[in-house]
Amino acid sequence: MSRIGVFVCHCGLNIAKTVRVSELAEFAATLPDVVVAKDYKFMCSTPGQEMIVNDIKQHKLDRIIVTACSPLMHEQTFRKVLTASGLNQYLLTIVNIREQVSWVTHDIEEGTAKAKALLNGAVYRSRLLVPLTSRVIDVNPNVMVVGGGIAGIQAALELANTGKKVYLVEKNSTIGGHMAQFDKTFPTLDCSACILTPKMDAVLQHKNITMMTSCEVSEVKGFVGNFDITVRQKARYVDHSKCNACLACTEKCPGKGISEWDESLVKRKAIYIPFPQAVPQKPIIDKESCTFFKKGKCRLCEKACEQKAIDFEQQDTFVQVKVGAVILATGFDLMDTKPLVQYGYGKYPGVYNALEVERLFNSAGPTGGKVTLRDGSEPKSIAILHCIGSRDKNNHEHCSRVCCMYSLKFAHLFKEKTSADVYHFYIDMRAAGKGYEEFYNRIIEEDVKFIRGKGARVAQSADEPGRLVVEAEDTITGKFIKLPVDMVVLSPAIVPRADARDIARLFNLSTDKQGFFMERHPKLAPLSTMSEGIFIAGVCQSPKDIPDTVAQAYGAAAEALTIVVRDKMELEATTAMVNPASCCGCQNCVRVCPYGAPSYNAEKKVSEINEALCKGCGLCASVCPSSAIIARHFTNDQVLAEMEGLMEF
Amino acid sequence: MSQAVTPYLEMSQAIMEAGGEALKKCYQCGTCTGTCPWTPITHFNIRKLVRYGQLGLDGIEEFMWGCSTCKFCVDRCPRGVEIIDVVTAIRNVYSGGGMLPQSLRSFVGSMSARGNPWSGDQAKRNDWAKEKYPLYSADKEYLFWTCCTVCYDPRNVRLAKATAEILNQSGLSWGLPSVDVNCCGESLKKVGDLELFERLKSNNLDCFKSQGVAKIITVSPHCLSSFKKDYGEDYEILHFAELIAKLMKEGKLTPKKDFGGVKVTYHDPCYLGRHSGVYDAPRDVLKAIPGLDFVEMERSREQSMCCGGGGGGLWMEKMKGERLSDLRIEEALATGAKILATSCPYCITMFEDSVRTLNADDQIQIKDVTELVLESLEINIDEPVADTCAL
Ligand SMILES: Cc1cc2nc3c(=O)[nH]c(=O)nc-3n(C[C@H](O)[C@H](O)[C@H](O)COP(=O)(O)OP(=O)(O)OC[C@H]3O[C@@H](n4cnc5c(N)ncnc54)[C@H](O)[C@@H]3O)c2cc1C
Ligand code: SF4
Ligand code: SF4
Ligand code: SF4
Ligand code: SF4
Ligand code: SF4
């Protein structure tokens, strides 16, 4: 005989609107072993919790059922109530009558009936619950940050400053990310390099940060507190332990590659650093453009290098890194606008994308910061086209959030650096950030022309060879505009990295409809993911500006810290185990487990489950033909009893 | 004059109920207006039409006839608004009570009284064939669906004959529809007369059913699109250009006559291209004909420009300077082509008109792809066919 207490929550009107809660409590009181049943407005509030504590004492309760919202919301809250009252936390049962009942019907009869059925099942199961002991594991104190843009840099610095060891994995040869490509940043127009390079340097100098450039994660094993990650160090063909960053090698190099950093606007050497403030300052060789790799002759860099750092034999290597938590900060790509043939990108030399323009503004860029067209001339008239591929059912439905603002920044810089007339073609002006509307006003004052209408087409001018014509409707006057310009700037959609889905798979994350990493909760857990111990920050989660990116980086660092700050952590006791006496060795469990927890012991001819990896999903138990697998907390008896309770309705 | 207006949501609701539901999705970006071929040459503004529809504003009737349903804006609309459905619904709701333009009245009248737009005698629908060609029966493979325009319009009869002869040459079993059928009704639907359209459609479907039709060949992309999208039945439907391309690839049709290097360009009919996604077949055919020197116009394929004949445009009067077909002829002339080929009887009509009024008939010939194939197969039909090489 157990002594069960049932606590029915109204959740304000969230539940009470479509479930008769007091009737539910009265019904509960009639069920076997139920000693006390009550309903209350907000069970998760302090008085609600106190009510449970008191009833446990007063009625000597040994099982608690809370009929309320999803266990995702408050299972932890009520477990703590049990623990505080000296009860084992696994003797709690949550019946979800909000997400599964009141929110999915408008019919109070149906709602009440379903709630009763669920509760009946829960009482039957609750009687069979047994106390379980959580497992305690050691926590690895280190953190890995993947992606060395401003998000990754900030998160790494924060964590390192608390004394934790951080591995910063960056796939490029330098950290910095997109922000390092910009000249100025909206809305304050402060110089991007001036605020970023000190941080990049701080990363390099920090004794707690191991910077791993030209690196990519290739395998992830383990679980929260104990990740075991394989990192592929791509061959640089320069031994960075010997290189002293003199860059004598780059001077002699005859190789010509396309500068990725300068958005393909110019060439670079085959042995190179991407830009003068790159961190590290040490070069790599790009195999594709290296004369030696292509033709078997050259090695001029090797001759130039007094440090004997050049190593054409270098191979990719693999490094094992053990950490307790991971922050992903892999950022974004710009959409390729070539398929949007109406805008002529890639066809007309006068059409640029936003990142190319950032490089034109940059004093370390291909034109030394002068705004000139590909033929070297200065544009006299410039059109900036908003929402290219964003807010567009045919391409990407989301708003890319920063392009209105950087387009305004472009307008300012064009005005500052040229005498050109500048036109915006936009649908809505989105300037909702601190100081953003003010920035918009400032640009209006600078006499930029705003045409409310999406650019429809960019064509070659029939009258003036070499010039372009932008066609669009000015929806305010209803007039069709044909605007001759020298330069067209496209503000393309911000999209997930091309490899975002692969990274998501590696770390067991979901992606949203757009392909950005999915957060655990859009409002209340924006930086954690469904994979425990894996956090996200910056644009890899969704398009955002630098202030928001940095704020997320701080947040993700704090989240990661909540894990690695502990020496030990408790893991759920609700795992599966194999009874070797009945296991027939069919290995069904090995095949179905999404977490790789079961393995086959060939010697003993039975399967075994690594509890550290098991998430207690129960898939294995359901496919085991000899019922050899016991899913703790969801044993066959418990599940069948619950079903019986449900079927009575 | 007061500028005050009051939104009239009942009207907007009526438009949505007539099939224009998508209008609520529009966020007024103007991409459609900026894309629409009529924008630069007329006062028609499609975004405004949608806006008036959203609010049910008065005055909408004045500009609801400007669209030729070319689908360019639909393909570009970032909100996925089915703009043509909106146009059709607006016309449906507002064209009662004598709002039809004069030129469309005889069109609709003829459709209603005779089942075709050309005031043709229904019993004479197959007269062009002079009993040379078989009627369809269930033992035949293909029904050659003769568009009303190729049955009754003297210029376009050549398409009917060319198609019939090529079908014979290729050895397929085929037949013509009986005279019980009527117009597919595509243009009528776009003009907004949904009720009459339904009548024509169900009569045609009855005929198909009673004759056991399974595979249909059309010469007009308008019939093609209507059967595919509006008839809601599962027939295997091919445009004749697709069939020719297939037969040529299989070696069942081999063009012989060499055109000696004459330059030809191709106009994508909106209903074959954007509406049906057929771009390559007619080009493959033209490129397989010996001695045709194929060139593209600046705007082609998905970007092709409308001739102005869709959506009832064929029957509406347009003033000089407001004709898309004129612009298209100029674009064709700019390529240096001596032949402007296409594969739609409406386009042919529009272009024949334009070359005449532009006095360009000695510079360029308008030909359907079927006519060029026929000529290259060296088949004679009783119609006098101009020797294309003579230009
Ligand atoms: C044209 C343009 C102008 C902008 N101007 C401004 C502005 O003026 N002000 C402002 O506030 N915001 C601006 N933004 C927004 C700003 O760029 C972003 O907020 C910011 O760059 C986001 O930083 P991040 O670290 O999240 O991503 P990123 O800058 O993209 O950095 C991600 C890093 O991760 C690395 N990485 C990616 N994948 C992997 C992988 N698999 N493994 C290892 N490393 C990986 C990348 O190489 C990169 O270094 C602009 C954006 C654009 C497109
Ligand atoms: S010359 Fe040698 S030491 Fe100097 S930058 Fe090049 S590789 Fe490094
Ligand atoms: S931020 Fe502005 S330009 Fe960018 S997608 Fe949103 S509305 Fe368009
Ligand atoms: S319960 Fe789920 S996670 Fe655990 S071993 Fe079985 S299948 Fe794997
Ligand atoms: S393109 Fe689409 S969303 Fe834009 S104004 Fe036209 S109908 Fe509306
Ligand atoms: S369908 Fe064609 S003609 Fe009609 S509004 Fe759209 S672009 Fe213009």
Short mmCIF file of C-alpha atoms in Angstrom, two decimals, chain B residues 257 259 365 367 375 384-391:
data_model
loop_
_atom_site.label_atom_id
_atom_site.label_comp_id
_atom_site.label_asym_id
_atom_site.label_seq_id
_atom_site.Cartn_x
_atom_site.Cartn_y
_atom_site.Cartn_z
CA LYS B 257 15.02 20.47 -96.06
CA PHE B 259 17.13 26.29 -94.58
CA GLN B 365 8.26 36.12 -90.74
CA LYS B 367 6.09 30.99 -87.85
CA GLU B 375 8.38 22.75 -94.32
CA PRO B 384 0.09 28.24 -100.07
CA VAL B 385 3.10 28.25 -97.75
CA ALA B 386 5.61 31.00 -98.19
CA ASP B 387 9.07 29.67 -98.86
CA THR B 388 10.92 30.78 -95.79
CA CYS B 389 14.28 30.81 -97.52
CA ALA B 390 13.10 33.38 -100.00
CA LEU B 391 13.36 36.24 -97.50
#
